[in-house]
C-alpha cells in the first residue's frame, strides 16, 4: 500500500476530489455529533442507578463509628469512605482525606492553598517571583488551566511509552528551585492512555528536588478504569514508593468516583502523607465545616469495597469497549498504511490520542466541526493551548451512541485524509 | 431586688459560699454537655428524612430542561435549583449561582478569588500592600477566620439594635480604599439575633465606596430560620436595593439549606449581579466542572418551592423554640435583676447572645468547662478572638436535648453568678 506521501500529485488530486464530495454530503446532513469531552454515556450512568436505593428514609445515616452523617463535622470524611477511597488508590486510610464531588476542585484548591498559604510552612507562592510546573505533554487541559490561572509558568516534558521523560524531569527538578510541581496522570494517561512503568514511578519517588516544597501532582483519574478484564495496567503505589525513597511528603494523589458512579455526584479524595494531610486540614478547616457525608455513606453502602468497584467497572467496560474498538477499527481500516497519522490502542481511560501529520490538527478539528462533529480543540492537550507541531487530537469515544460514534469516526477519518492531502499538496 | 453591685461584701461572700457548693456538686456529676456550636438537633434532621425517598432507582434524574443530572456540566446549577434558591434569598434566578454543600466554602472561595484573580478586573488583593474588612461585632467566628487566613486586617464595627453602626460604616468605606469588604449576617445575626432595619439595608445599598472592588459579604444564613410563626423578621432584598441605588455589583449574598435539610448535605448558593456572576464563573470554570446536581434535584423535588421550605422550617421551629424559651426562662429566673448580664430574646437564628459584666466572659466559659459544659470560646465572636471587654458569650441551645440543655443552662447561670461575684469582690 502506498502512503499519501508516496503518491503523485495527480493521484492525490483524484483522491481529494472524491473525499470532497463525500465531505459535502456529510455537511448536507446537518449533523451534531460530539467526541469532545470524556463524559460517560447515559448507559454507563444507568449502571449506578441502584445506588439511589441504598439510602432511604428508614436508613440510619450513621457512619461505622456513630457519626451522624446528616450533621456538621468530619472534615476529612467518614471512616468507611476513607477506607473505600484508599482501596481505589491502592493506599491505606490514614493517607486519605475525602472531599466533595470533584477531584478537579481538590487539585485547584491544592494549588490555591500553596499559592496563598504555602506548603508546610514554606513561602506562599504568591510571594515568589516565579513558580514553574512541569507538564508532560500531551496532557489534560484542565490541569494546565489551573496552573495558567495562577500565573504558573508551564514547562513541557515529552511523554514516552513509559511515562514522562524522566531524564529531563530529574535534571530540571534537581536544579531549578522555581519548579514546584509536575502534573501527572500515571495510569491510562489523558489523552494517550499510557501507564507509567514501575521504573518511572520509582524514579518519581526518588526525585531530589531543589525546591523543598516541590510536590508531584498525581492525578490517578483512571485508577480503576480498565477497558479489558484480562489485560489491565497496574502502577506502583506512589505513596509507599515515596516513603521507601525517603520522600514521604513529595506527592499529592487525586482521584474520585466521578467516572465510577455519577460524574457530577461522586466522591473525590486526596491521598498523601499524614504530615501533608495535617497541613491541608489547617487550611481546609477555614474553608469548610465538612463535605457531603451522606453521599460518602451512599457510595460505601453501594459499592462496599474495591471488589464492588471493580465489578461495576467491568460493567462499564462492556459498554465502553465496543466504542473504543469501533473507533480503532475505523482508524485502522481507513487510515492504516496511509502514513498520515498514528494512534495507540488504550487499555483504559477515556481517550484515543491521534497524532496527525504536523500542521494538520487545527485543520482537521475545523473541518470536523464544519461537518457537525465536535472535537476537543486542537492544542488543548498542551499548556497555553499550544501544540508546536499542531498534530495531536484527543478523541473521546464514550459519550455518543454506537451509531453516532460510527458516523463521527467516519467523518473524522475523512477530515484527516482531506487535511493531510491539503498539507502534502501545499 | 438588689443587684450584686448594690450588695455588701458580706452578702456576696455568703451567696458565693452557697454557689460554690452547688458548683462542686455539678462538677462531681462528670457531665459532658455542649452549647458551643450552632448544630441542629437530631430531631430537626429527622424532619428531612423523607427527602431520602424522593429520588430512587426508578427516578428520571433530569432537570426541567432535560439536563442529565448524573453527568458533568451545569456550572451554575440546574434551572429549578436556581429558582428554589432564589426564592429562599428573595431574589430572582438570574441572580443565583448554585454551589456545593457549604456556604462557608462559597465565602472562602469568594475571598480567595478576589485575592488571586481580583474582582472584575481590579488588582488581585495579593498584590496590594493592605486589604481591610469591616467586621460588625459581635459576629460569626468563621467569617473572621477566613479573612484572618488571607492576612486581611479586620476593623471592628459596633452593632446596634438596627444592624451595624452605619455612620461608621459609611465614613470608613467612603474614605479608605483599602477597605474591600464587610461581613454581614443581616437576619437573626450570629450571635445577637438582630435583623437589619430597612434603613440599614438601604444605607448599605447606597454606600459610596472609595474602593471600586468593595463588596458587601451578605451572609443570609438565617433567611428562613424563624422561631415563631407569627412574629418574624423580614429584611429588604439587598440585591434589588443595590440595583435601585445604582450599585448593582456591590453585594455578594451567601445562603444555603444547611440548616434547612441536612447540615453536611445541603445546597449552598451565591446571589449577586449578573456581571458579578459572570466574573465568578470565569474562575469557577477552572476550579470545577460542576457541583452535585443530583442533590440539587433531590432538594427541589422534596421542598418544591418556598412554601415547602417555610412549612418545613415551622416544624423545625416547633423543636427549637422550647429550647430557646427554656434558656431564656432560666436566664430571666436566675439572673434577672441581678445586674450581671444582658441578653435579648431572638426571633430566629441559632443563638442567644449573653453579655456578661466586663472581664467575666473567659472566666465564665472556663468555669462552665470545668463543670462539664462546653461553650463557644470567649472572644470567638470577635476578629482575632479578641473581645476587648471580655464580656460576650454565644449560647447555642439547639443541639442538646431539653434535659441536657436545662442542666447546661443552670450550670451556665451558676458560673455567671460566681464569676460576677469574683469580679465585684476583686
PDB file of N, CA and C in Angstrom, chain B residues 49-133:
ATOM      1  N   UNK B  49     -35.828  13.471  56.748  1.00  0.00           N
ATOM      2  CA  UNK B  49     -35.603  12.098  56.268  1.00  0.00           C
ATOM      3  C   UNK B  49     -36.454  11.723  55.047  1.00  0.00           C
ATOM      4  N   UNK B  50     -37.705  12.204  54.953  1.00  0.00           N
ATOM      5  CA  UNK B  50     -38.466  11.857  53.735  1.00  0.00           C
ATOM      6  C   UNK B  50     -37.784  12.328  52.444  1.00  0.00           C
ATOM      7  N   UNK B  51     -36.879  13.297  52.555  1.00  0.00           N
ATOM      8  CA  UNK B  51     -36.135  13.742  51.372  1.00  0.00           C
ATOM      9  C   UNK B  51     -35.305  12.601  50.789  1.00  0.00           C
ATOM     10  N   UNK B  52     -34.973  11.618  51.625  1.00  0.00           N
ATOM     11  CA  UNK B  52     -34.175  10.485  51.152  1.00  0.00           C
ATOM     12  C   UNK B  52     -34.979   9.567  50.232  1.00  0.00           C
ATOM     13  N   UNK B  53     -36.281   9.794  50.181  1.00  0.00           N
ATOM     14  CA  UNK B  53     -37.134   8.916  49.363  1.00  0.00           C
ATOM     15  C   UNK B  53     -37.520   9.508  48.010  1.00  0.00           C
ATOM     16  N   UNK B  54     -37.264  10.799  47.794  1.00  0.00           N
ATOM     17  CA  UNK B  54     -37.816  11.420  46.585  1.00  0.00           C
ATOM     18  C   UNK B  54     -37.100  10.980  45.312  1.00  0.00           C
ATOM     19  N   UNK B  55     -35.853  10.559  45.450  1.00  0.00           N
ATOM     20  CA  UNK B  55     -35.149  10.009  44.287  1.00  0.00           C
ATOM     21  C   UNK B  55     -34.812   8.549  44.565  1.00  0.00           C
ATOM     22  N   UNK B  56     -35.112   7.699  43.624  1.00  0.00           N
ATOM     23  CA  UNK B  56     -34.675   6.310  43.743  1.00  0.00           C
ATOM     24  C   UNK B  56     -34.289   5.794  42.369  1.00  0.00           C
ATOM     25  N   UNK B  57     -34.060   4.509  42.263  1.00  0.00           N
ATOM     26  CA  UNK B  57     -33.523   3.987  41.008  1.00  0.00           C
ATOM     27  C   UNK B  57     -34.515   4.098  39.854  1.00  0.00           C
ATOM     28  N   UNK B  58     -35.778   4.350  40.168  1.00  0.00           N
ATOM     29  CA  UNK B  58     -36.760   4.492  39.096  1.00  0.00           C
ATOM     30  C   UNK B  58     -36.931   5.950  38.660  1.00  0.00           C
ATOM     31  N   UNK B  59     -36.265   6.875  39.342  1.00  0.00           N
ATOM     32  CA  UNK B  59     -36.414   8.302  39.016  1.00  0.00           C
ATOM     33  C   UNK B  59     -35.706   8.651  37.715  1.00  0.00           C
ATOM     34  N   UNK B  60     -36.268   9.584  36.987  1.00  0.00           N
ATOM     35  CA  UNK B  60     -35.565  10.170  35.852  1.00  0.00           C
ATOM     36  C   UNK B  60     -34.788  11.364  36.397  1.00  0.00           C
ATOM     37  N   UNK B  61     -33.482  11.236  36.420  1.00  0.00           N
ATOM     38  CA  UNK B  61     -32.664  12.262  37.075  1.00  0.00           C
ATOM     39  C   UNK B  61     -32.314  13.375  36.087  1.00  0.00           C
ATOM     40  N   UNK B  62     -33.367  13.987  35.572  1.00  0.00           N
ATOM     41  CA  UNK B  62     -33.196  15.085  34.621  1.00  0.00           C
ATOM     42  C   UNK B  62     -33.798  16.354  35.183  1.00  0.00           C
ATOM     43  N   UNK B  63     -33.149  17.461  34.883  1.00  0.00           N
ATOM     44  CA  UNK B  63     -33.699  18.753  35.282  1.00  0.00           C
ATOM     45  C   UNK B  63     -34.842  19.119  34.335  1.00  0.00           C
ATOM     46  N   UNK B  64     -35.549  20.176  34.665  1.00  0.00           N
ATOM     47  CA  UNK B  64     -36.701  20.597  33.851  1.00  0.00           C
ATOM     48  C   UNK B  64     -36.336  20.844  32.392  1.00  0.00           C
ATOM     49  N   UNK B  65     -35.088  21.246  32.145  1.00  0.00           N
ATOM     50  CA  UNK B  65     -34.698  21.473  30.747  1.00  0.00           C
ATOM     51  C   UNK B  65     -33.953  20.286  30.145  1.00  0.00           C
ATOM     52  N   UNK B  66     -34.102  19.122  30.770  1.00  0.00           N
ATOM     53  CA  UNK B  66     -33.580  17.906  30.155  1.00  0.00           C
ATOM     54  C   UNK B  66     -32.139  17.569  30.475  1.00  0.00           C
ATOM     55  N   UNK B  67     -31.475  18.388  31.284  1.00  0.00           N
ATOM     56  CA  UNK B  67     -30.094  18.091  31.673  1.00  0.00           C
ATOM     57  C   UNK B  67     -30.031  16.794  32.464  1.00  0.00           C
ATOM     58  N   UNK B  68     -29.110  15.916  32.094  1.00  0.00           N
ATOM     59  CA  UNK B  68     -28.884  14.687  32.852  1.00  0.00           C
ATOM     60  C   UNK B  68     -28.091  15.046  34.117  1.00  0.00           C
ATOM     61  N   UNK B  69     -28.755  15.025  35.245  1.00  0.00           N
ATOM     62  CA  UNK B  69     -28.121  15.457  36.494  1.00  0.00           C
ATOM     63  C   UNK B  69     -27.041  14.495  36.963  1.00  0.00           C
ATOM     64  N   UNK B  70     -26.929  13.343  36.315  1.00  0.00           N
ATOM     65  CA  UNK B  70     -25.920  12.360  36.709  1.00  0.00           C
ATOM     66  C   UNK B  70     -24.583  12.604  36.015  1.00  0.00           C
ATOM     67  N   UNK B  71     -24.593  13.468  35.018  1.00  0.00           N
ATOM     68  CA  UNK B  71     -23.381  13.654  34.222  1.00  0.00           C
ATOM     69  C   UNK B  71     -22.730  15.011  34.527  1.00  0.00           C
ATOM     70  N   UNK B  72     -21.604  15.281  33.884  1.00  0.00           N
ATOM     71  CA  UNK B  72     -20.893  16.542  34.064  1.00  0.00           C
ATOM     72  C   UNK B  72     -21.709  17.731  33.554  1.00  0.00           C
ATOM     73  N   UNK B  73     -21.339  18.920  34.025  1.00  0.00           N
ATOM     74  CA  UNK B  73     -21.861  20.131  33.425  1.00  0.00           C
ATOM     75  C   UNK B  73     -22.731  20.971  34.333  1.00  0.00           C
ATOM     76  N   UNK B  74     -23.272  22.024  33.785  1.00  0.00           N
ATOM     77  CA  UNK B  74     -24.139  22.960  34.502  1.00  0.00           C
ATOM     78  C   UNK B  74     -23.393  23.606  35.676  1.00  0.00           C
ATOM     79  N   UNK B  75     -22.373  24.365  35.312  1.00  0.00           N
ATOM     80  CA  UNK B  75     -21.517  25.012  36.310  1.00  0.00           C
ATOM     81  C   UNK B  75     -22.302  25.826  37.326  1.00  0.00           C
ATOM     82  N   UNK B  76     -23.384  26.464  36.889  1.00  0.00           N
ATOM     83  CA  UNK B  76     -24.106  27.350  37.821  1.00  0.00           C
ATOM     84  C   UNK B  76     -25.354  26.715  38.426  1.00  0.00           C
ATOM     85  N   UNK B  77     -25.517  25.407  38.240  1.00  0.00           N
ATOM     86  CA  UNK B  77     -26.644  24.724  38.876  1.00  0.00           C
ATOM     87  C   UNK B  77     -27.790  24.496  37.915  1.00  0.00           C
ATOM     88  N   UNK B  78     -28.664  23.574  38.266  1.00  0.00           N
ATOM     89  CA  UNK B  78     -29.801  23.286  37.393  1.00  0.00           C
ATOM     90  C   UNK B  78     -30.881  24.356  37.572  1.00  0.00           C
ATOM     91  N   UNK B  79     -31.662  24.541  36.528  1.00  0.00           N
ATOM     92  CA  UNK B  79     -32.647  25.619  36.469  1.00  0.00           C
ATOM     93  C   UNK B  79     -33.543  25.667  37.703  1.00  0.00           C
ATOM     94  N   UNK B  80     -34.115  24.511  38.071  1.00  0.00           N
ATOM     95  CA  UNK B  80     -35.079  24.545  39.171  1.00  0.00           C
ATOM     96  C   UNK B  80     -34.415  24.780  40.522  1.00  0.00           C
ATOM     97  N   UNK B  81     -33.126  24.435  40.652  1.00  0.00           N
ATOM     98  CA  UNK B  81     -32.421  24.719  41.908  1.00  0.00           C
ATOM     99  C   UNK B  81     -32.151  26.216  42.024  1.00  0.00           C
ATOM    100  N   UNK B  82     -31.810  26.830  40.883  1.00  0.00           N
ATOM    101  CA  UNK B  82     -31.638  28.291  40.906  1.00  0.00           C
ATOM    102  C   UNK B  82     -32.927  28.975  41.348  1.00  0.00           C
ATOM    103  N   UNK B  83     -34.039  28.460  40.841  1.00  0.00           N
ATOM    104  CA  UNK B  83     -35.356  29.025  41.176  1.00  0.00           C
ATOM    105  C   UNK B  83     -35.627  28.884  42.680  1.00  0.00           C
ATOM    106  N   UNK B  84     -35.425  27.681  43.208  1.00  0.00           N
ATOM    107  CA  UNK B  84     -35.694  27.451  44.633  1.00  0.00           C
ATOM    108  C   UNK B  84     -34.779  28.308  45.507  1.00  0.00           C
ATOM    109  N   UNK B  85     -33.498  28.335  45.166  1.00  0.00           N
ATOM    110  CA  UNK B  85     -32.552  29.097  45.984  1.00  0.00           C
ATOM    111  C   UNK B  85     -32.863  30.602  45.893  1.00  0.00           C
ATOM    112  N   UNK B  86     -33.283  31.049  44.719  1.00  0.00           N
ATOM    113  CA  UNK B  86     -33.671  32.459  44.565  1.00  0.00           C
ATOM    114  C   UNK B  86     -34.816  32.802  45.512  1.00  0.00           C
ATOM    115  N   UNK B  87     -35.762  31.886  45.601  1.00  0.00           N
ATOM    116  CA  UNK B  87     -36.908  32.136  46.481  1.00  0.00           C
ATOM    117  C   UNK B  87     -36.471  32.235  47.947  1.00  0.00           C
ATOM    118  N   UNK B  88     -35.514  31.414  48.333  1.00  0.00           N
ATOM    119  CA  UNK B  88     -35.032  31.472  49.720  1.00  0.00           C
ATOM    120  C   UNK B  88     -34.412  32.839  50.006  1.00  0.00           C
ATOM    121  N   UNK B  89     -33.648  33.344  49.047  1.00  0.00           N
ATOM    122  CA  UNK B  89     -32.975  34.631  49.257  1.00  0.00           C
ATOM    123  C   UNK B  89     -33.888  35.808  48.954  1.00  0.00           C
ATOM    124  N   UNK B  90     -35.040  35.557  48.365  1.00  0.00           N
ATOM    125  CA  UNK B  90     -35.923  36.658  47.991  1.00  0.00           C
ATOM    126  C   UNK B  90     -35.433  37.407  46.782  1.00  0.00           C
ATOM    127  N   UNK B  91     -34.802  36.675  45.847  1.00  0.00           N
ATOM    128  CA  UNK B  91     -34.326  37.306  44.620  1.00  0.00           C
ATOM    129  C   UNK B  91     -34.809  36.478  43.430  1.00  0.00           C
ATOM    130  N   UNK B  92     -34.258  36.722  42.259  1.00  0.00           N
ATOM    131  CA  UNK B  92     -34.698  36.011  41.056  1.00  0.00           C
ATOM    132  C   UNK B  92     -33.566  35.129  40.523  1.00  0.00           C
ATOM    133  N   UNK B  93     -33.928  34.060  39.788  1.00  0.00           N
ATOM    134  CA  UNK B  93     -32.935  33.036  39.422  1.00  0.00           C
ATOM    135  C   UNK B  93     -31.728  33.535  38.638  1.00  0.00           C
ATOM    136  N   UNK B  94     -31.891  34.592  37.843  1.00  0.00           N
ATOM    137  CA  UNK B  94     -30.725  35.042  37.067  1.00  0.00           C
ATOM    138  C   UNK B  94     -29.638  35.617  37.980  1.00  0.00           C
ATOM    139  N   UNK B  95     -29.996  35.878  39.235  1.00  0.00           N
ATOM    140  CA  UNK B  95     -29.002  36.377  40.188  1.00  0.00           C
ATOM    141  C   UNK B  95     -28.324  35.271  40.981  1.00  0.00           C
ATOM    142  N   UNK B  96     -28.656  34.020  40.650  1.00  0.00           N
ATOM    143  CA  UNK B  96     -28.223  32.921  41.522  1.00  0.00           C
ATOM    144  C   UNK B  96     -27.257  31.960  40.829  1.00  0.00           C
ATOM    145  N   UNK B  97     -26.239  31.579  41.546  1.00  0.00           N
ATOM    146  CA  UNK B  97     -25.324  30.520  41.127  1.00  0.00           C
ATOM    147  C   UNK B  97     -25.323  29.491  42.265  1.00  0.00           C
ATOM    148  N   UNK B  98     -25.684  28.254  41.923  1.00  0.00           N
ATOM    149  CA  UNK B  98     -25.791  27.207  42.935  1.00  0.00           C
ATOM    150  C   UNK B  98     -24.448  26.494  43.068  1.00  0.00           C
ATOM    151  N   UNK B  99     -24.032  26.272  44.300  1.00  0.00           N
ATOM    152  CA  UNK B  99     -22.741  25.639  44.581  1.00  0.00           C
ATOM    153  C   UNK B  99     -22.929  24.234  45.156  1.00  0.00           C
ATOM    154  N   UNK B 100     -21.945  23.824  45.948  1.00  0.00           N
ATOM    155  CA  UNK B 100     -21.974  22.525  46.614  1.00  0.00           C
ATOM    156  C   UNK B 100     -22.710  22.576  47.942  1.00  0.00           C
ATOM    157  N   UNK B 101     -22.115  21.960  48.952  1.00  0.00           N
ATOM    158  CA  UNK B 101     -22.863  21.750  50.191  1.00  0.00           C
ATOM    159  C   UNK B 101     -22.611  22.798  51.267  1.00  0.00           C
ATOM    160  N   UNK B 102     -21.747  23.773  51.023  1.00  0.00           N
ATOM    161  CA  UNK B 102     -21.313  24.614  52.136  1.00  0.00           C
ATOM    162  C   UNK B 102     -21.211  26.080  51.736  1.00  0.00           C
ATOM    163  N   UNK B 103     -22.022  26.934  52.353  1.00  0.00           N
ATOM    164  CA  UNK B 103     -21.941  28.365  52.034  1.00  0.00           C
ATOM    165  C   UNK B 103     -20.631  28.951  52.566  1.00  0.00           C
ATOM    166  N   UNK B 104     -20.098  28.363  53.637  1.00  0.00           N
ATOM    167  CA  UNK B 104     -18.800  28.828  54.137  1.00  0.00           C
ATOM    168  C   UNK B 104     -17.741  28.661  53.045  1.00  0.00           C
ATOM    169  N   UNK B 105     -17.807  27.524  52.372  1.00  0.00           N
ATOM    170  CA  UNK B 105     -16.887  27.251  51.271  1.00  0.00           C
ATOM    171  C   UNK B 105     -17.054  28.298  50.163  1.00  0.00           C
ATOM    172  N   UNK B 106     -18.279  28.698  49.892  1.00  0.00           N
ATOM    173  CA  UNK B 106     -18.519  29.722  48.873  1.00  0.00           C
ATOM    174  C   UNK B 106     -17.891  31.051  49.298  1.00  0.00           C
ATOM    175  N   UNK B 107     -18.044  31.380  50.571  1.00  0.00           N
ATOM    176  CA  UNK B 107     -17.469  32.640  51.063  1.00  0.00           C
ATOM    177  C   UNK B 107     -15.950  32.601  50.990  1.00  0.00           C
ATOM    178  N   UNK B 108     -15.379  31.488  51.449  1.00  0.00           N
ATOM    179  CA  UNK B 108     -13.921  31.330  51.380  1.00  0.00           C
ATOM    180  C   UNK B 108     -13.448  31.491  49.940  1.00  0.00           C
ATOM    181  N   UNK B 109     -14.116  30.799  49.028  1.00  0.00           N
ATOM    182  CA  UNK B 109     -13.694  30.837  47.631  1.00  0.00           C
ATOM    183  C   UNK B 109     -13.872  32.239  47.040  1.00  0.00           C
ATOM    184  N   UNK B 110     -14.858  32.964  47.521  1.00  0.00           N
ATOM    185  CA  UNK B 110     -15.084  34.313  47.020  1.00  0.00           C
ATOM    186  C   UNK B 110     -13.937  35.237  47.441  1.00  0.00           C
ATOM    187  N   UNK B 111     -13.524  35.115  48.689  1.00  0.00           N
ATOM    188  CA  UNK B 111     -12.373  35.901  49.147  1.00  0.00           C
ATOM    189  C   UNK B 111     -11.116  35.438  48.405  1.00  0.00           C
ATOM    190  N   UNK B 112     -10.972  34.134  48.270  1.00  0.00           N
ATOM    191  CA  UNK B 112      -9.795  33.573  47.605  1.00  0.00           C
ATOM    192  C   UNK B 112      -9.689  34.073  46.163  1.00  0.00           C
ATOM    193  N   UNK B 113     -10.833  34.072  45.460  1.00  0.00           N
ATOM    194  CA  UNK B 113     -10.865  34.544  44.080  1.00  0.00           C
ATOM    195  C   UNK B 113     -10.409  36.010  43.994  1.00  0.00           C
ATOM    196  N   UNK B 114     -10.896  36.819  44.916  1.00  0.00           N
ATOM    197  CA  UNK B 114     -10.542  38.240  44.918  1.00  0.00           C
ATOM    198  C   UNK B 114      -9.053  38.402  45.186  1.00  0.00           C
ATOM    199  N   UNK B 115      -8.540  37.540  46.013  1.00  0.00           N
ATOM    200  CA  UNK B 115      -7.133  37.589  46.397  1.00  0.00           C
ATOM    201  C   UNK B 115      -6.228  37.226  45.221  1.00  0.00           C
ATOM    202  N   UNK B 116      -6.621  36.189  44.487  1.00  0.00           N
ATOM    203  CA  UNK B 116      -5.764  35.673  43.418  1.00  0.00           C
ATOM    204  C   UNK B 116      -6.047  36.351  42.076  1.00  0.00           C
ATOM    205  N   UNK B 117      -7.333  36.532  41.806  1.00  0.00           N
ATOM    206  CA  UNK B 117      -7.788  36.893  40.477  1.00  0.00           C
ATOM    207  C   UNK B 117      -8.210  38.355  40.416  1.00  0.00           C
ATOM    208  N   UNK B 118      -8.580  38.902  41.578  1.00  0.00           N
ATOM    209  CA  UNK B 118      -9.137  40.250  41.606  1.00  0.00           C
ATOM    210  C   UNK B 118     -10.630  40.220  41.342  1.00  0.00           C
ATOM    211  N   UNK B 119     -11.273  41.334  41.614  1.00  0.00           N
ATOM    212  CA  UNK B 119     -12.718  41.463  41.443  1.00  0.00           C
ATOM    213  C   UNK B 119     -12.979  42.232  40.152  1.00  0.00           C
ATOM    214  N   UNK B 120     -13.578  41.588  39.190  1.00  0.00           N
ATOM    215  CA  UNK B 120     -13.960  42.243  37.931  1.00  0.00           C
ATOM    216  C   UNK B 120     -12.837  43.084  37.322  1.00  0.00           C
ATOM    217  N   UNK B 121     -11.685  42.466  37.192  1.00  0.00           N
ATOM    218  CA  UNK B 121     -10.584  43.152  36.509  1.00  0.00           C
ATOM    219  C   UNK B 121      -9.757  44.066  37.389  1.00  0.00           C
ATOM    220  N   UNK B 122     -10.166  44.267  38.646  1.00  0.00           N
ATOM    221  CA  UNK B 122      -9.350  45.087  39.554  1.00  0.00           C
ATOM    222  C   UNK B 122      -8.138  44.293  40.048  1.00  0.00           C
ATOM    223  N   UNK B 123      -7.168  45.002  40.582  1.00  0.00           N
ATOM    224  CA  UNK B 123      -5.935  44.363  41.048  1.00  0.00           C
ATOM    225  C   UNK B 123      -6.226  43.240  42.049  1.00  0.00           C
ATOM    226  N   UNK B 124      -5.663  42.067  41.790  1.00  0.00           N
ATOM    227  CA  UNK B 124      -5.787  40.997  42.796  1.00  0.00           C
ATOM    228  C   UNK B 124      -5.250  41.481  44.147  1.00  0.00           C
ATOM    229  N   UNK B 125      -5.964  41.136  45.184  1.00  0.00           N
ATOM    230  CA  UNK B 125      -5.584  41.631  46.511  1.00  0.00           C
ATOM    231  C   UNK B 125      -4.212  41.147  46.959  1.00  0.00           C
ATOM    232  N   UNK B 126      -3.765  40.013  46.427  1.00  0.00           N
ATOM    233  CA  UNK B 126      -2.446  39.516  46.844  1.00  0.00           C
ATOM    234  C   UNK B 126      -1.349  40.482  46.413  1.00  0.00           C
ATOM    235  N   UNK B 127      -1.665  41.368  45.482  1.00  0.00           N
ATOM    236  CA  UNK B 127      -0.640  42.319  45.043  1.00  0.00           C
ATOM    237  C   UNK B 127      -0.740  43.661  45.771  1.00  0.00           C
ATOM    238  N   UNK B 128      -1.681  43.766  46.684  1.00  0.00           N
ATOM    239  CA  UNK B 128      -1.855  45.024  47.415  1.00  0.00           C
ATOM    240  C   UNK B 128      -1.099  44.974  48.741  1.00  0.00           C
ATOM    241  N   UNK B 129      -0.635  46.130  49.159  1.00  0.00           N
ATOM    242  CA  UNK B 129       0.046  46.251  50.446  1.00  0.00           C
ATOM    243  C   UNK B 129      -0.873  45.855  51.598  1.00  0.00           C
ATOM    244  N   UNK B 130      -2.098  46.375  51.523  1.00  0.00           N
ATOM    245  CA  UNK B 130      -3.011  46.175  52.648  1.00  0.00           C
ATOM    246  C   UNK B 130      -4.438  46.014  52.160  1.00  0.00           C
ATOM    247  N   UNK B 131      -5.129  45.072  52.759  1.00  0.00           N
ATOM    248  CA  UNK B 131      -6.551  44.877  52.497  1.00  0.00           C
ATOM    249  C   UNK B 131      -7.263  44.825  53.843  1.00  0.00           C
ATOM    250  N   UNK B 132      -8.350  45.602  53.953  1.00  0.00           N
ATOM    251  CA  UNK B 132      -9.104  45.603  55.211  1.00  0.00           C
ATOM    252  C   UNK B 132     -10.545  45.151  54.986  1.00  0.00           C
ATOM    253  N   UNK B 133     -11.099  44.519  55.980  1.00  0.00           N
ATOM    254  CA  UNK B 133     -12.525  44.191  56.013  1.00  0.00           C
ATOM    255  C   UNK B 133     -13.124  44.811  57.272  1.00  0.00           C
TER     256      UNK B 133
END
